[in-house]
Coordinates of C-alpha atoms and ligand atoms in Angstrom, one line a residue:
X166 CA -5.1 3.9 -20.3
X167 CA -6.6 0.5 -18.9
X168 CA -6.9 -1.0 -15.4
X169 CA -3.1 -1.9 -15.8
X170 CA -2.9 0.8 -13.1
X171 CA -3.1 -0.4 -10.0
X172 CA -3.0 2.4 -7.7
X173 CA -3.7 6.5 -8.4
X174 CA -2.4 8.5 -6.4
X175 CA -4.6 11.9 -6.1
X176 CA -3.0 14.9 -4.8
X177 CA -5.0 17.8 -4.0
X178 CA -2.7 21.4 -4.1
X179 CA -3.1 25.2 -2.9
X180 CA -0.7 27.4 -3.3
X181 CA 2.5 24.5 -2.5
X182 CA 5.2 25.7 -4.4
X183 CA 7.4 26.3 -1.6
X184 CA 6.7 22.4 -0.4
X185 CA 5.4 20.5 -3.5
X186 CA 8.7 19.7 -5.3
X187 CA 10.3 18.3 -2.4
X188 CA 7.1 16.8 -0.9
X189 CA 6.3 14.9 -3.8
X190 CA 9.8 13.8 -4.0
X191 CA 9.1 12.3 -0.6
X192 CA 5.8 10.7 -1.3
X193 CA 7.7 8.9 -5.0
X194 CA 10.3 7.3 -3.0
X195 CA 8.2 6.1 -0.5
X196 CA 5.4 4.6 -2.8
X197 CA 8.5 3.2 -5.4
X198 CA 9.6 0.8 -2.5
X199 CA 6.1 -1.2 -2.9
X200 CA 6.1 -3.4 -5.8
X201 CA 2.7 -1.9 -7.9
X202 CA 1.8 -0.1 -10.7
X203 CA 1.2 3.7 -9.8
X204 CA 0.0 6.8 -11.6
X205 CA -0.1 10.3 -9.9
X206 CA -2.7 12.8 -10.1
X207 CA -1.6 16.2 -8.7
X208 CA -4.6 19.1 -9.3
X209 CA -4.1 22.3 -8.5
X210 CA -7.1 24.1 -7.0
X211 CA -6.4 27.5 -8.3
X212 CA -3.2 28.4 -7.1
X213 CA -2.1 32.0 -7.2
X214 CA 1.6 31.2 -6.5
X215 CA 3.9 29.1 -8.5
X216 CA 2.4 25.9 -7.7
X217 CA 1.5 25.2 -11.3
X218 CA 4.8 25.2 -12.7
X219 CA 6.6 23.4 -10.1
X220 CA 3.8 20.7 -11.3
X221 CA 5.0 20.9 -14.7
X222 CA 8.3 20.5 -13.5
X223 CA 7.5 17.4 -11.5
X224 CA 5.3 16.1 -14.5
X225 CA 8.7 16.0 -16.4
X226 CA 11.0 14.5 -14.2
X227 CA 8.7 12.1 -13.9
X228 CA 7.0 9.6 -16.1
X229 CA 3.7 8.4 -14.6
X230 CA 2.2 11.4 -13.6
X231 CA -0.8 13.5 -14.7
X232 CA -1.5 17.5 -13.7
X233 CA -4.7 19.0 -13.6
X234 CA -5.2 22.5 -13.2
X235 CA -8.3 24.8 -12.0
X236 CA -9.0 27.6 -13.8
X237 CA -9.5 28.7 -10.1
X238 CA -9.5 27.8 -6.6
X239 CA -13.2 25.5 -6.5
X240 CA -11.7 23.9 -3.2
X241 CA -9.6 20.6 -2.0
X242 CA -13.4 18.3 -2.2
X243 CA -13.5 19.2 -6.0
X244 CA -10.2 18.8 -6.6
X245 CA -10.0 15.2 -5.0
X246 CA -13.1 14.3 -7.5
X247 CA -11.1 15.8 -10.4
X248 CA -8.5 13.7 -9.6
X249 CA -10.7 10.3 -9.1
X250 CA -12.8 11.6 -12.5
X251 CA -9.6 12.0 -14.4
X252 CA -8.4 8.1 -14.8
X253 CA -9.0 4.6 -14.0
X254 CA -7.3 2.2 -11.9
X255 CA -7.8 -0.5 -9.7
X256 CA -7.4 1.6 -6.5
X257 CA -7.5 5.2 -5.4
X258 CA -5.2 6.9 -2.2
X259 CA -6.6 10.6 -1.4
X260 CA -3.7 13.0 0.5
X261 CA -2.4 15.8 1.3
X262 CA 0.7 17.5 -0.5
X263 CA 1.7 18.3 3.4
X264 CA 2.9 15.1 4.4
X265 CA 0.6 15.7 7.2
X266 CA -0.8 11.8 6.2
X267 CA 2.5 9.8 5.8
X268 CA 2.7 8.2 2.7
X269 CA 5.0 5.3 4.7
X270 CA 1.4 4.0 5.8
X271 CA -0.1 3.4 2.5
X272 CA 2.0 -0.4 2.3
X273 CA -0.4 -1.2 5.4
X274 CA -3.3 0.3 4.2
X275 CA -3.1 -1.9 0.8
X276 CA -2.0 -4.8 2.9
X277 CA -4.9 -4.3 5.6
X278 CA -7.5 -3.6 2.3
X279 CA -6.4 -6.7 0.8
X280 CA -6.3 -8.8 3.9
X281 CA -10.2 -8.0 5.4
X282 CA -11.3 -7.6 1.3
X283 CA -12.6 -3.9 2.4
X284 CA -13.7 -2.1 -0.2
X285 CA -12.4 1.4 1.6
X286 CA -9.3 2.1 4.3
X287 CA -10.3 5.5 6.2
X288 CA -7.0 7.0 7.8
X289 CA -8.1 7.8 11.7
X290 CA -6.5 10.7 12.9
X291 CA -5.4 9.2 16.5
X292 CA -3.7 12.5 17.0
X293 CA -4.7 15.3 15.5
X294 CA -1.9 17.0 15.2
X295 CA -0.5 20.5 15.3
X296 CA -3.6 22.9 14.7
X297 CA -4.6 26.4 15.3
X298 CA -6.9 27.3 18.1
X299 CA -9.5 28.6 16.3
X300 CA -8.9 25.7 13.9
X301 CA -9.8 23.4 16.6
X302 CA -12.4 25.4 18.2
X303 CA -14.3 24.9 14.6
X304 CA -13.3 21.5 14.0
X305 CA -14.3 20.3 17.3
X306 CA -18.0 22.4 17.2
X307 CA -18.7 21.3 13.6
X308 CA -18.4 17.4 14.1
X309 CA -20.5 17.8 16.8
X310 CA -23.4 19.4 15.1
X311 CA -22.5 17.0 12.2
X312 CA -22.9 13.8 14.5
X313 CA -25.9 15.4 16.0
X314 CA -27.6 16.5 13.0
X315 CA -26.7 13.4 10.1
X316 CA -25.6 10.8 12.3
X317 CA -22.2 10.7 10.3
X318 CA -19.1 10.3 12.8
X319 CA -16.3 12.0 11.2
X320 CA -14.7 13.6 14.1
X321 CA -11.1 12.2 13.6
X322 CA -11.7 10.7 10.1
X323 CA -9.7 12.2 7.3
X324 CA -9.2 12.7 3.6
X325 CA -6.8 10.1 3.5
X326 CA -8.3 6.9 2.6
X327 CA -8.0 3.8 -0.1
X328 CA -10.9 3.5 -2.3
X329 CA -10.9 0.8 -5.0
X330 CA -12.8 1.6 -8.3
X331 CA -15.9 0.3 -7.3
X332 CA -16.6 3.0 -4.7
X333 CA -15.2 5.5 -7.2
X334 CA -17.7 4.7 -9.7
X335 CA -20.1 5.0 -7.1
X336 CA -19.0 8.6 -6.2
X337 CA -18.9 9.3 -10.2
X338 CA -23.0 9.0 -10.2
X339 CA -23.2 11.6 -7.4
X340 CA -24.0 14.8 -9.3
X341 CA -24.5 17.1 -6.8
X342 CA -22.5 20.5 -7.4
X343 CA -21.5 21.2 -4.1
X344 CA -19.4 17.7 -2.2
X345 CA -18.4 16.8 0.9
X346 CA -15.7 14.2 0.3
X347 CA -15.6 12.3 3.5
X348 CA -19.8 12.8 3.8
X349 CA -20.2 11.0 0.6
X350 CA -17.7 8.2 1.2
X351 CA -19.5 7.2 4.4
X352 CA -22.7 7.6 2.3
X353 CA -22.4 4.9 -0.8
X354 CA -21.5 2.3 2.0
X355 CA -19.2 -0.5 0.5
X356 CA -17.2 -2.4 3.1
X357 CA -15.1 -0.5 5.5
X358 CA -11.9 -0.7 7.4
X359 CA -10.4 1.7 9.9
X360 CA -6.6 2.3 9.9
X361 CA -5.4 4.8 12.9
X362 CA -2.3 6.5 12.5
X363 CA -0.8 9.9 13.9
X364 CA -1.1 12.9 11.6
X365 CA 2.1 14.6 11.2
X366 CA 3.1 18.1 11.3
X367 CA 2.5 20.3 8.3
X368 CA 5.9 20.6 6.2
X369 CA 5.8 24.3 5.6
X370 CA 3.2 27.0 6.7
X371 CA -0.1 26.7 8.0
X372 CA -3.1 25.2 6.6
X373 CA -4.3 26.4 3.3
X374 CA -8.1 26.4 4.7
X375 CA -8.8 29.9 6.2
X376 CA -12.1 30.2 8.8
X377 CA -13.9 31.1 5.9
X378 CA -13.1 28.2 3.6
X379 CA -14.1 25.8 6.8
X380 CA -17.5 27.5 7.7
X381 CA -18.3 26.9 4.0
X382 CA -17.6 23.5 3.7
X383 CA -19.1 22.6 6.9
X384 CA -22.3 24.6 5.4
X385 CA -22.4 22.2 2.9
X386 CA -21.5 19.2 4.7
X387 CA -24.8 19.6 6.4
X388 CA -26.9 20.7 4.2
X389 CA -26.2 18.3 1.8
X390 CA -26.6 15.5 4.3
X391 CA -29.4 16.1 6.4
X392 CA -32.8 17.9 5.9
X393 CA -33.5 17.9 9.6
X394 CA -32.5 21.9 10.1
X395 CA -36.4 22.0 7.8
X396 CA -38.1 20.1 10.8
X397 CA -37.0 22.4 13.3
X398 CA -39.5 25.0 12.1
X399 CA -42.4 22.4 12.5
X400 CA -40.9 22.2 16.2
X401 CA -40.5 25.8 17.0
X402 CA -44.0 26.1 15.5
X403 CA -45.7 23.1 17.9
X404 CA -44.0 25.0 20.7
X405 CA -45.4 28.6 19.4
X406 CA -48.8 26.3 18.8
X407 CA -48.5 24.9 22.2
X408 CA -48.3 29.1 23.7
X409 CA -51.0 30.0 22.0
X410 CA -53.9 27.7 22.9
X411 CA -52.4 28.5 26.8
X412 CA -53.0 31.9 26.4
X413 CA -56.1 32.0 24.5
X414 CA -57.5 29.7 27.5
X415 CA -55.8 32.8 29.6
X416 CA -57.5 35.5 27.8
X417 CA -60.7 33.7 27.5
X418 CA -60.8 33.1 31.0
X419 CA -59.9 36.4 32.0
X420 CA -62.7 37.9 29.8
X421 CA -65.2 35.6 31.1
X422 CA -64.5 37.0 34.6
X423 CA -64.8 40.6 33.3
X424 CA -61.0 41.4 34.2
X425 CA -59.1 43.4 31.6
X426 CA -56.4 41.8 29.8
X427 CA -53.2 42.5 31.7
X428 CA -50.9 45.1 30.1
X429 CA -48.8 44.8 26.3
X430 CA -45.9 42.9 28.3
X431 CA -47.7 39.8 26.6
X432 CA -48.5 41.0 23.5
X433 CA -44.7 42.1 23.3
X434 CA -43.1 39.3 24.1
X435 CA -45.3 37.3 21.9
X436 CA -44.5 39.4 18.7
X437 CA -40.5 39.5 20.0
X438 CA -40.7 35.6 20.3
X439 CA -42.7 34.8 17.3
X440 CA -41.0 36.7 14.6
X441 CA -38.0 35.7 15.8
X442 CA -38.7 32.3 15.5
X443 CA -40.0 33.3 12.3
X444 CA -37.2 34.5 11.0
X445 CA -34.9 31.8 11.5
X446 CA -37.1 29.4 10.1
X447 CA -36.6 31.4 7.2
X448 CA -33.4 31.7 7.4
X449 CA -32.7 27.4 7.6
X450 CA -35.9 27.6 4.8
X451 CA -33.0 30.2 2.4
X452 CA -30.0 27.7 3.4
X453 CA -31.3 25.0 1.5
X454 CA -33.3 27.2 -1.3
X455 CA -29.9 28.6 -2.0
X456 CA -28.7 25.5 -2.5
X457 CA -31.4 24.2 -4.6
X458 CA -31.0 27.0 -6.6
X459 CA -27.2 26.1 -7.1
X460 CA -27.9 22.7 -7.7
X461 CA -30.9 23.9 -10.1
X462 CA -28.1 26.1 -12.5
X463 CA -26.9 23.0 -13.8
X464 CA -23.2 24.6 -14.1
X465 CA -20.2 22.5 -14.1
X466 CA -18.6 21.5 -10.3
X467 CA -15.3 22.7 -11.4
X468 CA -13.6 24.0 -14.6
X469 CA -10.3 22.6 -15.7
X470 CA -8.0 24.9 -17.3
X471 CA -5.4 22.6 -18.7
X472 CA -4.4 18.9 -18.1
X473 CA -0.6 17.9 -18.6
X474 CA 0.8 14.7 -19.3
X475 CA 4.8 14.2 -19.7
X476 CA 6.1 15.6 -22.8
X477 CA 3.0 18.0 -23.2
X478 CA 0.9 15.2 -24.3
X479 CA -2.5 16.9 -23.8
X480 CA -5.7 14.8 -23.5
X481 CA -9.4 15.4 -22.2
Ligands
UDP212 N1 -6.0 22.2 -0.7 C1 -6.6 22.4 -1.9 N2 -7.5 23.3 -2.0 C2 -7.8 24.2 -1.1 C3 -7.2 24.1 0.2 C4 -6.3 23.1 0.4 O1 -6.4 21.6 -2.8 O2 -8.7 25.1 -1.3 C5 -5.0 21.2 -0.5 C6 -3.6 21.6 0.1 O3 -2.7 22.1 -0.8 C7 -3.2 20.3 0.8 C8 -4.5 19.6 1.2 O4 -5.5 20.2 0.4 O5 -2.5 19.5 -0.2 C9 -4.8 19.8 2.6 O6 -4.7 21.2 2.9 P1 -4.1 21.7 4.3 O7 -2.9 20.9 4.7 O8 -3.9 23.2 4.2 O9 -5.3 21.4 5.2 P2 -5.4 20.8 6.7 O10 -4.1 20.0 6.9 O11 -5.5 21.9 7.6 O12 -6.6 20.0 6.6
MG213 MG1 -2.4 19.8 6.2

């Protein structure tokens, strides 16, 4: 398998099988009406459905693509560097199995990548389509404290994206356990252009992220981009520094003019306000220990339980 192909295709799945046969089906047309050489790559992160063998299915009827599957659910940011890991082409597209990123756009994406010679074409949500509230709330909160914190501006940046193999093999030296897909695109640099286009609704269901599953991964998108959470224990302890000579000046004062010292209100409040801040310095301090400590155990990002080719042709 050379650089004859032009264009992967990487397909991140979760628990799809209601959607992925007729999805796909959707995305195969689409793509077979631009004149280029494509391979798919569908993983699937772990389902617990029948997701897998719907893949098989699809890996059949089909010549030119290639499943992966998890051994469990490691998450859609490990899955999409399975998929760019697992073979070598001229250019990479990342989506969704939803439809929610039209596949109809990919012809001006290409056309758009080849025309300004960008290395990378980020799909920019101009609508963000149909989402939960508390999906939103999240969303909306994180990017915030993700602008604030790293200075990265993802807030209606997606997944779906062109990458050629230059920025792929970029991303391959990256060997941290724990990605942020979007987070390390913006990070190797390479030239890029934006292409806006309205997210569609999901096909079937609701998204296969649950609160949980986003409060994680926007855990890691800041921790693994930004070390200032460290700094703001030097702050808090300027500040607490800052308390302290002001009322030791008090106190000495107050002793110099023979008064007694007023009361434990102080001496409360100062051990209330100083372990607390103690504390959470310890707590942004355990944040990134616990992820040194992950990065430290050297095990693999993901595990692969079986990779499919048509006609049961296995390979690595
Ligand atoms: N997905 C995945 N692993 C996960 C969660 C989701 O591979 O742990 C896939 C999912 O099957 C879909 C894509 O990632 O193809 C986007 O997921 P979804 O549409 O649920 O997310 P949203 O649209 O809310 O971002
Ligand atoms: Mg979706």
């Amino acid at each position: 398998m050379g650089d004859f192909i032009e264009l992967a295709v990487i397909i991140p799945v979760f628990n799809e099988a209601k959607m992925i046969t007729r999805n796909f089906k959707t995305i195969y047309d689409t793509l077979k009406q631009i004149d280029i050489g494509i391979q798919y790559v569908i993983i699937d992160d772990g389902s617990i459905d029948d997701t897998w063998s719907m893949v098989q299915d699809i890996i059949e009827s089909y010549g030119n693509v290639k499943g992966i599957r998890f051994s469990r659910n490691f998450g859609k940011e490990l899955a999409i560097f399975a998929g760019l890991e697992s073979i070598k082409a001229q250019k990479y597209v990342i989506m969704d199995s939803d439809l929610q990123y039209p596949p109809k756009y990919i012809k001006d994406m290409l056309e758009k990548m080849k025309t300004e010679n960008a290395d990378i074409v980020e799909g920019i949500k101009k609508s963000r389509g149909k989402e939960s509230f508390g999906y939103r709330l999240i969303a909306k909160n994180f990017y915030r404290l993700l602008e604030l914190l790293t200075g990265l501006k993802l807030k209606n940046s997606s997944d779906f994206k062109i990458i050629n193999k230059r920025v792929v093999s970029a991303l391959r030296t990256i060997n941290e356990k724990s990605l942020f897909f979007r987070g390390l695109v913006d990070w190797v640099g390479f030239k890029k252009v934006e292409f806006p286009f309205i997210v569609d609704e999901r096909e079937d269901g609701t998204s296969r992220f649950t609160t949980r599953m986003l409060i994680r991964l926007a855990f890691i998108a800041i921790l693994s981009h930004t070390s200032k959470p460290l700094y703001l224990t030097i702050i808090s302890s300027v500040i607490m520094f800052v308390f302290a000579i002001i009322l030791g000046i008090q106190t000495l004062y107050n002793y110099a003019l023979g008064h007694a010292i007023g009361g434990f209100t102080t001496v409360i409040i100062l051990i209330l306000f100083s372990s607390s801040l103690i504390m959470f310095s310890l707590g942004i301090i355990g944040f990134y220990l616990s992820r040194i400590y992950n990065e430290v155990k050297g095990r693999p990002r993901y595990i692969i339980a079986e990779s499919v080719m048509r006609k049961d042709e296995k390979y690595e």
